[in-house]
Structures are given as structure tokens and as C-alpha cells.
Amino acid sequence: MPILARYLLKAATGPFLFALGVLTGLLMVNTVARRIEDLAGKGLPASVIGEVFLLSLPHVLALTLPMAVLVAVLFAFSALAADNEITALKASGVNLARLSVPLMVAAIGLAGVMLWFNDQLLPDTNHRLKTLLIDVSRKSPTLQLEERAINPISSGDYRSKYYLQAAEIDPATNQLLDVIIWDMSDPGELRTIYADSGRMAFNQERTDLFLTLFDGHIHDVQDAEPGRFQRVFFERQVIRMQGVGDMLERSTDTSRGEREMGFALLGQEADRRRLELHEIRAEAGRLAAAALDLTLAGDAGAPTGAEVRRASDDAAAGAQGPPLRVPGRLPAAQ
């Protein structure tokens, strides 16, 4: 490689790496600020949070890398002009067009890398990030109860709802004192549970919460029988609240949007949409022709939608029998 080419590439490499790091860092800070609300307070392990930000990095690089190239080229040539190196090269008989050749070759190589990056890596990471964020949004928040406050406890699918209040909560032993639970899991029944004490525990998969209550009673009122009130006393009662744990369930969603498709998938999607548009236009043409034929053939007003569809189906099937007859209308003119 000529000395001049190495000198120009060296002059542009430093500003390129610096601009890429700064711009990527700034946009990643913005990404963290936008994602922190969705990730905080859900008891996610550090590996999942790190995966979210790692999958966000390709999208950020797709934006910052072209900007870093622009900054590097402007800085390199501005430095050459400020140090009068361009004037010295011209005085030495160097063609100024040669100054852009090394950077143009590097730009073409970088463009090829970005073409592969945007076609292969970026769509897959966008799809994985979307799937992971959906899984995180479906995950129930970490169970954090406050003393002397009504704490809502809902399942991951938001069907079973409970409200719990305790005078004292021991986070070390999960012991509860003076417990009140409002069970609203059944829309047609309102159940209130009172207990002197209780203990919380998750199952082994940490998806269901088990409350073991001691020395209490249950008030039960049903909407179907508002005048009937039931009160049951117990010494020990176990309540299972499904889907309120802190385990993240990973899904395998295969549906992809436009930002999650490479060039091949986008081409297939475009062909599918063209075929769909062609079928819609053909169907619209058949319905319009059938409606016109029915209108011209009849004298009892405009045809109904069912009659138009029936006539369109007969026309599409290529029926060779007698002309279509609609009850109360004249046969189609031959």
C-alpha cells in the first residue's frame, strides 16, 4: 500500500472510531432511558437485561456508523487543509483525485459490510429483541408487598386478581400478620379472607404464589344471590395464586414485520402483497360486473349484497347453464 494511502487511512481511522464510540454511546443512553421503564421492577436477571441492550446495539450501529464515516472524512480532510498538507501535495505534483481513492475503497468495503449487516444480522436481532420485549411485558412484576397498604397481585395473563393487606411483613421469613385478602378472581363472586397470620412461598418453578393462612374466616357474597351471605371459619387455609411469580417465559414467535425481514423475505412479502392486490381487484371487478348485470336485468330496485356475491360466484365458476335468475326479477338479457 502506498505511503499516502496509509497516511490518509490512518488520519481517518482515529476520528472514525472516536465518532463511532461517542455516537453509539449517546444513542445507547437514549435506548437505556426508553427501556428502563419496561425493565425495572420486574425482577429480571442481569443476563436478560444485558441481552436486551446487546440486541439493541445492531440497530444503533446501523444509524451511527454512517454518521461516524461522515465525521471521520470531514475531520481528516479538514486537518490536512489546516496543516497545509494539501498545498504541499499539490506542490509535489500529486493529483488531488488520488487523495480520495483510499477512502473511496475503504468506503466501498464498508458499504459491502453494511449491506450484509442490514440484510442478515439486523433483521434477526430486531426480531429477537421484539420477541424478548413482548415476553418481558407479559411477565408479572416482582412481588413486593408493603405493610399497611393494599397491594394488588395480578397474574401474568391479568385474569386472576387479588388484593392483599398485612399489618406486618417479615421479608426474611415471609411471615404475615393481620392479613386481609380480597379475592376477585371470579367475576361473579366477591370473597374476603381475614386471617391472624400467614406465610408466603413460591412453587419450585417460581410461577405460583402459595399463601398459607392461620386462624381466620372467609366472607363470601355471590352476585347471583345478593341476599345470601356465607361466613366460613378455618384454622389453616392454603390459597394458590397462579401466574404471579417472577420467572420469565420465553416464547417462539415466528411472525415478522418489515424491520425484521432481509432482502429475500421482503421480496417474498412484496410478491405476496401483489398477488393479494391482484385478487382483490379481480374480485372487485367481478362484484361490480355482477351488480351491473343484476341491476340491468331487474326492475325491483338495487340488488342485495348476497345476490351480487351469488352472481359473482356463478360468473367466476364459468357456469354454462341457463342465465342467472333472481327471485322477483327478469332473466338476464341474451
GROMACS .gro file of C-alpha atoms in nm:
model
  334
    1MET     CA    1   0.000   0.000   0.000
    2PRO     CA    2   0.143   0.342  -0.092
    3ILE     CA    3   0.257   0.566   0.189
    4LEU     CA    4  -0.003   0.831   0.102
    5ALA     CA    5  -0.289   0.581   0.118
    6ARG     CA    6  -0.172   0.452   0.457
    7TYR     CA    7  -0.137   0.809   0.583
    8LEU     CA    8  -0.492   0.905   0.477
    9LEU     CA    9  -0.647   0.589   0.621
   10LYS     CA   10  -0.460   0.642   0.947
   11ALA     CA   11  -0.579   1.003   0.960
   12ALA     CA   12  -0.942   0.892   0.917
   13THR     CA   13  -0.937   0.579   1.136
   14GLY     CA   14  -0.890   0.760   1.467
   15PRO     CA   15  -1.176   1.009   1.418
   16PHE     CA   16  -1.394   0.729   1.281
   17LEU     CA   17  -1.352   0.511   1.590
   18PHE     CA   18  -1.392   0.808   1.823
   19ALA     CA   19  -1.710   0.931   1.649
   20LEU     CA   20  -1.850   0.577   1.635
   21GLY     CA   21  -1.793   0.525   2.007
   22VAL     CA   22  -1.936   0.862   2.110
   23LEU     CA   23  -2.243   0.848   1.886
   24THR     CA   24  -2.315   0.487   1.976
   25GLY     CA   25  -2.279   0.567   2.345
   26LEU     CA   26  -2.517   0.861   2.321
   27LEU     CA   27  -2.783   0.661   2.139
   28MET     CA   28  -2.741   0.370   2.378
   29VAL     CA   29  -2.801   0.607   2.669
   30ASN     CA   30  -3.122   0.710   2.497
   31THR     CA   31  -3.212   0.343   2.449
   32VAL     CA   32  -3.148   0.273   2.817
   33ALA     CA   33  -3.368   0.568   2.916
   34ARG     CA   34  -3.653   0.439   2.699
   35ARG     CA   35  -3.623   0.076   2.805
   36ILE     CA   36  -3.561   0.123   3.176
   37GLU     CA   37  -3.931   0.174   3.249
   38ASP     CA   38  -4.017  -0.159   3.083
   39LEU     CA   39  -3.737  -0.350   3.257
   40ALA     CA   40  -3.727  -0.201   3.607
   41GLY     CA   41  -3.917  -0.360   3.893
   42LYS     CA   42  -3.975  -0.697   3.724
   43GLY     CA   43  -3.705  -0.899   3.894
   44LEU     CA   44  -3.522  -0.970   3.569
   45PRO     CA   45  -3.178  -1.130   3.594
   46ALA     CA   46  -2.878  -0.934   3.475
   47SER     CA   47  -2.838  -1.168   3.178
   48VAL     CA   48  -3.182  -1.075   3.041
   49ILE     CA   49  -3.121  -0.702   3.082
   50GLY     CA   50  -2.781  -0.740   2.916
   51GLU     CA   51  -2.943  -0.933   2.631
   52VAL     CA   52  -3.194  -0.652   2.574
   53PHE     CA   53  -2.920  -0.392   2.539
   54LEU     CA   54  -2.700  -0.625   2.333
   55LEU     CA   55  -2.984  -0.685   2.088
   56SER     CA   56  -3.043  -0.308   2.073
   57LEU     CA   57  -2.682  -0.247   1.968
   58PRO     CA   58  -2.712  -0.353   1.598
   59HIS     CA   59  -2.997  -0.110   1.540
   60VAL     CA   60  -2.791   0.168   1.696
   61LEU     CA   61  -2.484   0.077   1.489
   62ALA     CA   62  -2.690   0.091   1.170
   63LEU     CA   63  -2.755   0.458   1.250
   64THR     CA   64  -2.422   0.568   1.396
   65LEU     CA   65  -2.178   0.401   1.155
   66PRO     CA   66  -2.269   0.618   0.850
   67MET     CA   67  -2.256   0.927   1.071
   68ALA     CA   68  -1.914   0.822   1.202
   69VAL     CA   69  -1.785   0.786   0.844
   70LEU     CA   70  -1.903   1.140   0.766
   71VAL     CA   71  -1.735   1.280   1.076
   72ALA     CA   72  -1.411   1.092   1.001
   73VAL     CA   73  -1.388   1.214   0.641
   74LEU     CA   74  -1.464   1.574   0.735
   75PHE     CA   75  -1.212   1.568   1.020
   76ALA     CA   76  -0.936   1.405   0.812
   77PHE     CA   77  -0.957   1.647   0.519
   78SER     CA   78  -1.008   1.945   0.749
   79ALA     CA   79  -0.687   1.850   0.932
   80LEU     CA   80  -0.500   1.816   0.601
   81ALA     CA   81  -0.621   2.159   0.491
   82ALA     CA   82  -0.544   2.320   0.827
   83ASP     CA   83  -0.185   2.190   0.823
   84ASN     CA   84  -0.137   2.298   0.458
   85GLU     CA   85  -0.068   1.936   0.366
   86ILE     CA   86  -0.299   1.955   0.066
   87THR     CA   87  -0.099   2.253  -0.064
   88ALA     CA   88   0.224   2.062  -0.013
   89LEU     CA   89   0.087   1.762  -0.203
   90LYS     CA   90  -0.020   1.982  -0.492
   91ALA     CA   91   0.323   2.143  -0.500
   92SER     CA   92   0.479   1.796  -0.512
   93GLY     CA   93   0.276   1.710  -0.821
   94VAL     CA   94   0.031   1.475  -0.651
   95ASN     CA   95  -0.308   1.458  -0.822
   96LEU     CA   96  -0.577   1.563  -0.576
   97ALA     CA   97  -0.809   1.293  -0.711
   98ARG     CA   98  -0.570   1.038  -0.562
   99LEU     CA   99  -0.647   1.168  -0.214
  100SER     CA  100  -0.999   1.031  -0.230
  101VAL     CA  101  -0.910   0.690  -0.376
  102PRO     CA  102  -0.803   0.520  -0.048
  103LEU     CA  103  -1.105   0.649   0.137
  104MET     CA  104  -1.336   0.554  -0.151
  105VAL     CA  105  -1.201   0.198  -0.150
  106ALA     CA  106  -1.249   0.179   0.227
  107ALA     CA  107  -1.600   0.322   0.190
  108ILE     CA  108  -1.693   0.061  -0.073
  109GLY     CA  109  -1.567  -0.217   0.155
  110LEU     CA  110  -1.759  -0.071   0.449
  111ALA     CA  111  -2.072  -0.041   0.232
  112GLY     CA  112  -2.046  -0.410   0.147
  113VAL     CA  113  -2.018  -0.498   0.515
  114MET     CA  114  -2.319  -0.281   0.598
  115LEU     CA  115  -2.516  -0.441   0.314
  116TRP     CA  116  -2.461  -0.783   0.470
  117PHE     CA  117  -2.523  -0.636   0.816
  118ASN     CA  118  -2.860  -0.486   0.721
  119ASP     CA  119  -2.968  -0.798   0.531
  120GLN     CA  120  -2.863  -1.075   0.768
  121LEU     CA  121  -2.778  -0.958   1.118
  122LEU     CA  122  -3.004  -0.657   1.177
  123PRO     CA  123  -3.342  -0.822   1.090
  124ASP     CA  124  -3.269  -1.122   1.313
  125THR     CA  125  -3.167  -0.908   1.611
  126ASN     CA  126  -3.472  -0.685   1.565
  127HIS     CA  127  -3.695  -0.993   1.568
  128ARG     CA  128  -3.529  -1.138   1.877
  129LEU     CA  129  -3.548  -0.801   2.054
  130LYS     CA  130  -3.918  -0.762   1.974
  131THR     CA  131  -3.995  -1.112   2.098
  132LEU     CA  132  -3.794  -1.060   2.417
  133LEU     CA  133  -3.964  -0.727   2.495
  134ILE     CA  134  -4.305  -0.886   2.445
  135ASP     CA  135  -4.210  -1.165   2.684
  136VAL     CA  136  -4.087  -0.910   2.939
  137SER     CA  137  -4.407  -0.706   2.908
  138ARG     CA  138  -4.613  -1.019   2.980
  139LYS     CA  139  -4.410  -1.102   3.287
  140SER     CA  140  -4.562  -1.016   3.623
  141PRO     CA  141  -4.373  -0.765   3.836
  142THR     CA  142  -4.167  -0.892   4.124
  143LEU     CA  143  -4.386  -0.942   4.426
  144GLN     CA  144  -4.305  -0.652   4.657
  145LEU     CA  145  -4.559  -0.603   4.933
  146GLU     CA  146  -4.585  -0.300   5.157
  147GLU     CA  147  -4.707  -0.308   5.513
  148ARG     CA  148  -5.044  -0.148   5.600
  149ALA     CA  149  -5.121  -0.089   5.233
  150ILE     CA  150  -5.350  -0.255   4.980
  151ASN     CA  151  -5.116  -0.442   4.744
  152PRO     CA  152  -5.259  -0.553   4.406
  153ILE     CA  153  -5.148  -0.901   4.297
  154SER     CA  154  -5.236  -0.997   3.940
  155SER     CA  155  -5.141  -1.295   3.728
  156GLY     CA  156  -4.934  -1.277   3.412
  157ASP     CA  157  -5.246  -1.304   3.191
  158TYR     CA  158  -5.433  -1.046   3.406
  159ARG     CA  159  -5.726  -1.282   3.470
  160SER     CA  160  -5.683  -1.366   3.839
  161LYS     CA  161  -5.675  -1.058   4.056
  162TYR     CA  162  -5.613  -1.033   4.427
  163TYR     CA  163  -5.558  -0.752   4.676
  164LEU     CA  164  -5.363  -0.816   4.994
  165GLN     CA  165  -5.314  -0.611   5.308
  166ALA     CA  166  -5.098  -0.707   5.606
  167ALA     CA  167  -5.016  -0.516   5.922
  168GLU     CA  168  -4.663  -0.661   5.940
  169ILE     CA  169  -4.448  -0.834   5.678
  170ASP     CA  170  -4.121  -1.009   5.759
  171PRO     CA  171  -3.914  -1.017   5.435
  172ALA     CA  172  -3.669  -1.270   5.583
  173THR     CA  173  -3.924  -1.537   5.674
  174ASN     CA  174  -4.218  -1.423   5.452
  175GLN     CA  175  -4.442  -1.418   5.758
  176LEU     CA  176  -4.757  -1.203   5.755
  177LEU     CA  177  -4.963  -1.073   6.047
  178ASP     CA  178  -5.322  -0.949   6.046
  179VAL     CA  179  -5.391  -1.043   5.684
  180ILE     CA  180  -5.683  -0.936   5.466
  181ILE     CA  181  -5.722  -1.071   5.112
  182TRP     CA  182  -5.982  -0.957   4.859
  183ASP     CA  183  -6.027  -1.238   4.607
  184MET     CA  184  -6.168  -1.104   4.277
  185SER     CA  185  -6.059  -1.391   4.056
  186ASP     CA  186  -6.424  -1.490   3.998
  187PRO     CA  187  -6.623  -1.202   3.839
  188GLY     CA  188  -6.949  -1.333   3.984
  189GLU     CA  189  -6.823  -1.373   4.340
  190LEU     CA  190  -6.667  -1.141   4.596
  191ARG     CA  191  -6.464  -1.322   4.859
  192THR     CA  192  -6.288  -1.154   5.150
  193ILE     CA  193  -6.046  -1.354   5.363
  194TYR     CA  194  -5.932  -1.250   5.711
  195ALA     CA  195  -5.651  -1.426   5.896
  196ASP     CA  196  -5.446  -1.362   6.209
  197SER     CA  197  -5.124  -1.471   6.040
  198GLY     CA  198  -4.989  -1.628   5.725
  199ARG     CA  199  -4.684  -1.735   5.530
  200MET     CA  200  -4.589  -1.680   5.164
  201ALA     CA  201  -4.400  -1.928   4.943
  202PHE     CA  202  -4.344  -1.978   4.571
  203ASN     CA  203  -4.352  -2.313   4.396
  204GLN     CA  204  -4.032  -2.464   4.258
  205GLU     CA  205  -4.080  -2.301   3.917
  206ARG     CA  206  -4.150  -1.966   4.089
  207THR     CA  207  -4.464  -1.910   3.887
  208ASP     CA  208  -4.737  -1.958   4.152
  209LEU     CA  209  -4.767  -1.798   4.495
  210PHE     CA  210  -4.898  -2.007   4.785
  211LEU     CA  211  -5.041  -1.828   5.088
  212THR     CA  212  -5.086  -2.040   5.399
  213LEU     CA  213  -5.324  -1.861   5.636
  214PHE     CA  214  -5.396  -1.944   6.001
  215ASP     CA  215  -5.695  -1.874   6.231
  216GLY     CA  216  -5.931  -1.675   6.015
  217HIS     CA  217  -6.263  -1.664   5.837
  218ILE     CA  218  -6.399  -1.608   5.486
  219HIS     CA  219  -6.684  -1.378   5.381
  220ASP     CA  220  -6.846  -1.493   5.056
  221VAL     CA  221  -7.106  -1.296   4.855
  222GLN     CA  222  -7.229  -1.402   4.510
  223ASP     CA  223  -7.383  -1.171   4.251
  224ALA     CA  224  -7.640  -1.433   4.156
  225GLU     CA  225  -7.772  -1.439   4.515
  226PRO     CA  226  -7.708  -1.094   4.664
  227GLY     CA  227  -7.923  -1.170   4.968
  228ARG     CA  228  -7.719  -1.476   5.063
  229PHE     CA  229  -7.411  -1.424   5.281
  230GLN     CA  230  -7.177  -1.705   5.376
  231ARG     CA  231  -6.916  -1.698   5.652
  232VAL     CA  232  -6.666  -1.984   5.695
  233PHE     CA  233  -6.413  -2.021   5.976
  234PHE     CA  234  -6.083  -2.203   5.933
  235GLU     CA  235  -5.772  -2.286   6.130
  236ARG     CA  236  -5.547  -2.337   5.828
  237GLN     CA  237  -5.619  -2.237   5.471
  238VAL     CA  238  -5.395  -2.255   5.160
  239ILE     CA  239  -5.458  -2.016   4.871
  240ARG     CA  240  -5.287  -2.065   4.536
  241MET     CA  241  -5.237  -1.756   4.318
  242GLN     CA  242  -5.138  -1.873   3.972
  243GLY     CA  243  -4.901  -1.684   3.747
  244VAL     CA  244  -4.777  -1.422   3.993
  245GLY     CA  245  -4.415  -1.541   4.008
  246ASP     CA  246  -4.105  -1.379   3.869
  247MET     CA  247  -3.998  -1.637   3.608
  248LEU     CA  248  -3.961  -1.509   3.253
  249GLU     CA  249  -4.122  -1.738   2.995
  250ARG     CA  250  -3.958  -1.718   2.652
  251SER     CA  251  -4.187  -1.752   2.351
  252THR     CA  252  -4.108  -1.861   1.995
  253ASP     CA  253  -4.292  -1.608   1.782
  254THR     CA  254  -4.221  -1.658   1.410
  255SER     CA  255  -4.422  -1.367   1.269
  256ARG     CA  256  -4.202  -1.086   1.138
  257GLY     CA  257  -4.260  -0.723   1.048
  258GLU     CA  258  -4.087  -0.523   0.778
  259ARG     CA  259  -3.798  -0.426   1.007
  260GLU     CA  260  -3.738  -0.794   1.081
  261MET     CA  261  -3.703  -0.916   0.722
  262GLY     CA  262  -3.399  -0.943   0.498
  263PHE     CA  263  -3.398  -0.871   0.127
  264ALA     CA  264  -3.521  -1.221   0.035
  265LEU     CA  265  -3.811  -1.214   0.283
  266LEU     CA  266  -3.904  -0.862   0.177
  267GLY     CA  267  -3.916  -0.976  -0.187
  268GLN     CA  268  -4.141  -1.268  -0.096
  269GLU     CA  269  -4.366  -1.040   0.107
  270ALA     CA  270  -4.388  -0.792  -0.184
  271ASP     CA  271  -4.485  -1.073  -0.424
  272ARG     CA  272  -4.748  -1.196  -0.181
  273ARG     CA  273  -4.893  -0.847  -0.144
  274ARG     CA  274  -4.901  -0.800  -0.524
  275LEU     CA  275  -5.086  -1.128  -0.565
  276GLU     CA  276  -5.328  -1.031  -0.290
  277LEU     CA  277  -5.388  -0.692  -0.453
  278HIS     CA  278  -5.447  -0.861  -0.790
  279GLU     CA  279  -5.704  -1.097  -0.633
  280ILE     CA  280  -5.881  -0.806  -0.462
  281ARG     CA  281  -5.901  -0.612  -0.788
  282ALA     CA  282  -6.031  -0.919  -0.974
  283GLU     CA  283  -6.292  -0.981  -0.704
  284ALA     CA  284  -6.396  -0.615  -0.710
  285GLY     CA  285  -6.432  -0.634  -1.087
  286ARG     CA  286  -6.647  -0.946  -1.067
  287LEU     CA  287  -6.870  -0.793  -0.798
  288ALA     CA  288  -6.910  -0.473  -0.999
  289ALA     CA  289  -6.998  -0.665  -1.316
  290ALA     CA  290  -7.244  -0.889  -1.128
  291ALA     CA  291  -7.410  -0.588  -0.965
  292LEU     CA  292  -7.442  -0.415  -1.302
  293ASP     CA  293  -7.596  -0.726  -1.464
  294LEU     CA  294  -7.844  -0.771  -1.183
  295THR     CA  295  -7.941  -0.406  -1.192
  296LEU     CA  296  -7.997  -0.408  -1.569
  297ALA     CA  297  -8.186  -0.738  -1.555
  298GLY     CA  298  -8.423  -0.648  -1.270
  299ASP     CA  299  -8.690  -0.388  -1.215
  300ALA     CA  300  -8.737  -0.417  -0.837
  301GLY     CA  301  -8.460  -0.193  -0.722
  302ALA     CA  302  -8.091  -0.238  -0.650
  303PRO     CA  303  -7.962  -0.595  -0.585
  304THR     CA  304  -7.864  -0.702  -0.241
  305GLY     CA  305  -7.511  -0.790  -0.140
  306ALA     CA  306  -7.593  -1.163  -0.118
  307GLU     CA  307  -7.735  -1.159  -0.472
  308VAL     CA  308  -7.427  -0.981  -0.602
  309ARG     CA  309  -7.194  -1.234  -0.440
  310ARG     CA  310  -7.401  -1.527  -0.572
  311ALA     CA  311  -7.388  -1.387  -0.922
  312SER     CA  312  -7.016  -1.321  -0.889
  313ASP     CA  313  -6.953  -1.681  -0.776
  314ASP     CA  314  -7.151  -1.817  -1.069
  315ALA     CA  315  -6.956  -1.597  -1.309
  316ALA     CA  316  -6.622  -1.697  -1.160
  317ALA     CA  317  -6.712  -2.068  -1.184
  318GLY     CA  318  -6.787  -2.022  -1.553
  319ALA     CA  319  -7.137  -2.168  -1.534
  320GLN     CA  320  -7.270  -2.263  -1.881
  321GLY     CA  321  -7.628  -2.334  -1.775
  322PRO     CA  322  -7.931  -2.110  -1.811
  323PRO     CA  323  -7.897  -1.740  -1.727
  324LEU     CA  324  -7.893  -1.642  -1.363
  325ARG     CA  325  -8.241  -1.579  -1.229
  326VAL     CA  326  -8.304  -1.376  -0.917
  327PRO     CA  327  -8.642  -1.419  -0.740
  328GLY     CA  328  -8.871  -1.137  -0.838
  329ARG     CA  329  -8.652  -1.020  -1.126
  330LEU     CA  330  -8.650  -1.070  -1.502
  331PRO     CA  331  -8.390  -1.308  -1.658
  332ALA     CA  332  -8.074  -1.154  -1.791
  333ALA     CA  333  -8.095  -1.030  -2.148
  334GLN     CA  334  -7.936  -1.259  -2.405
   0.00000   0.00000   0.00000
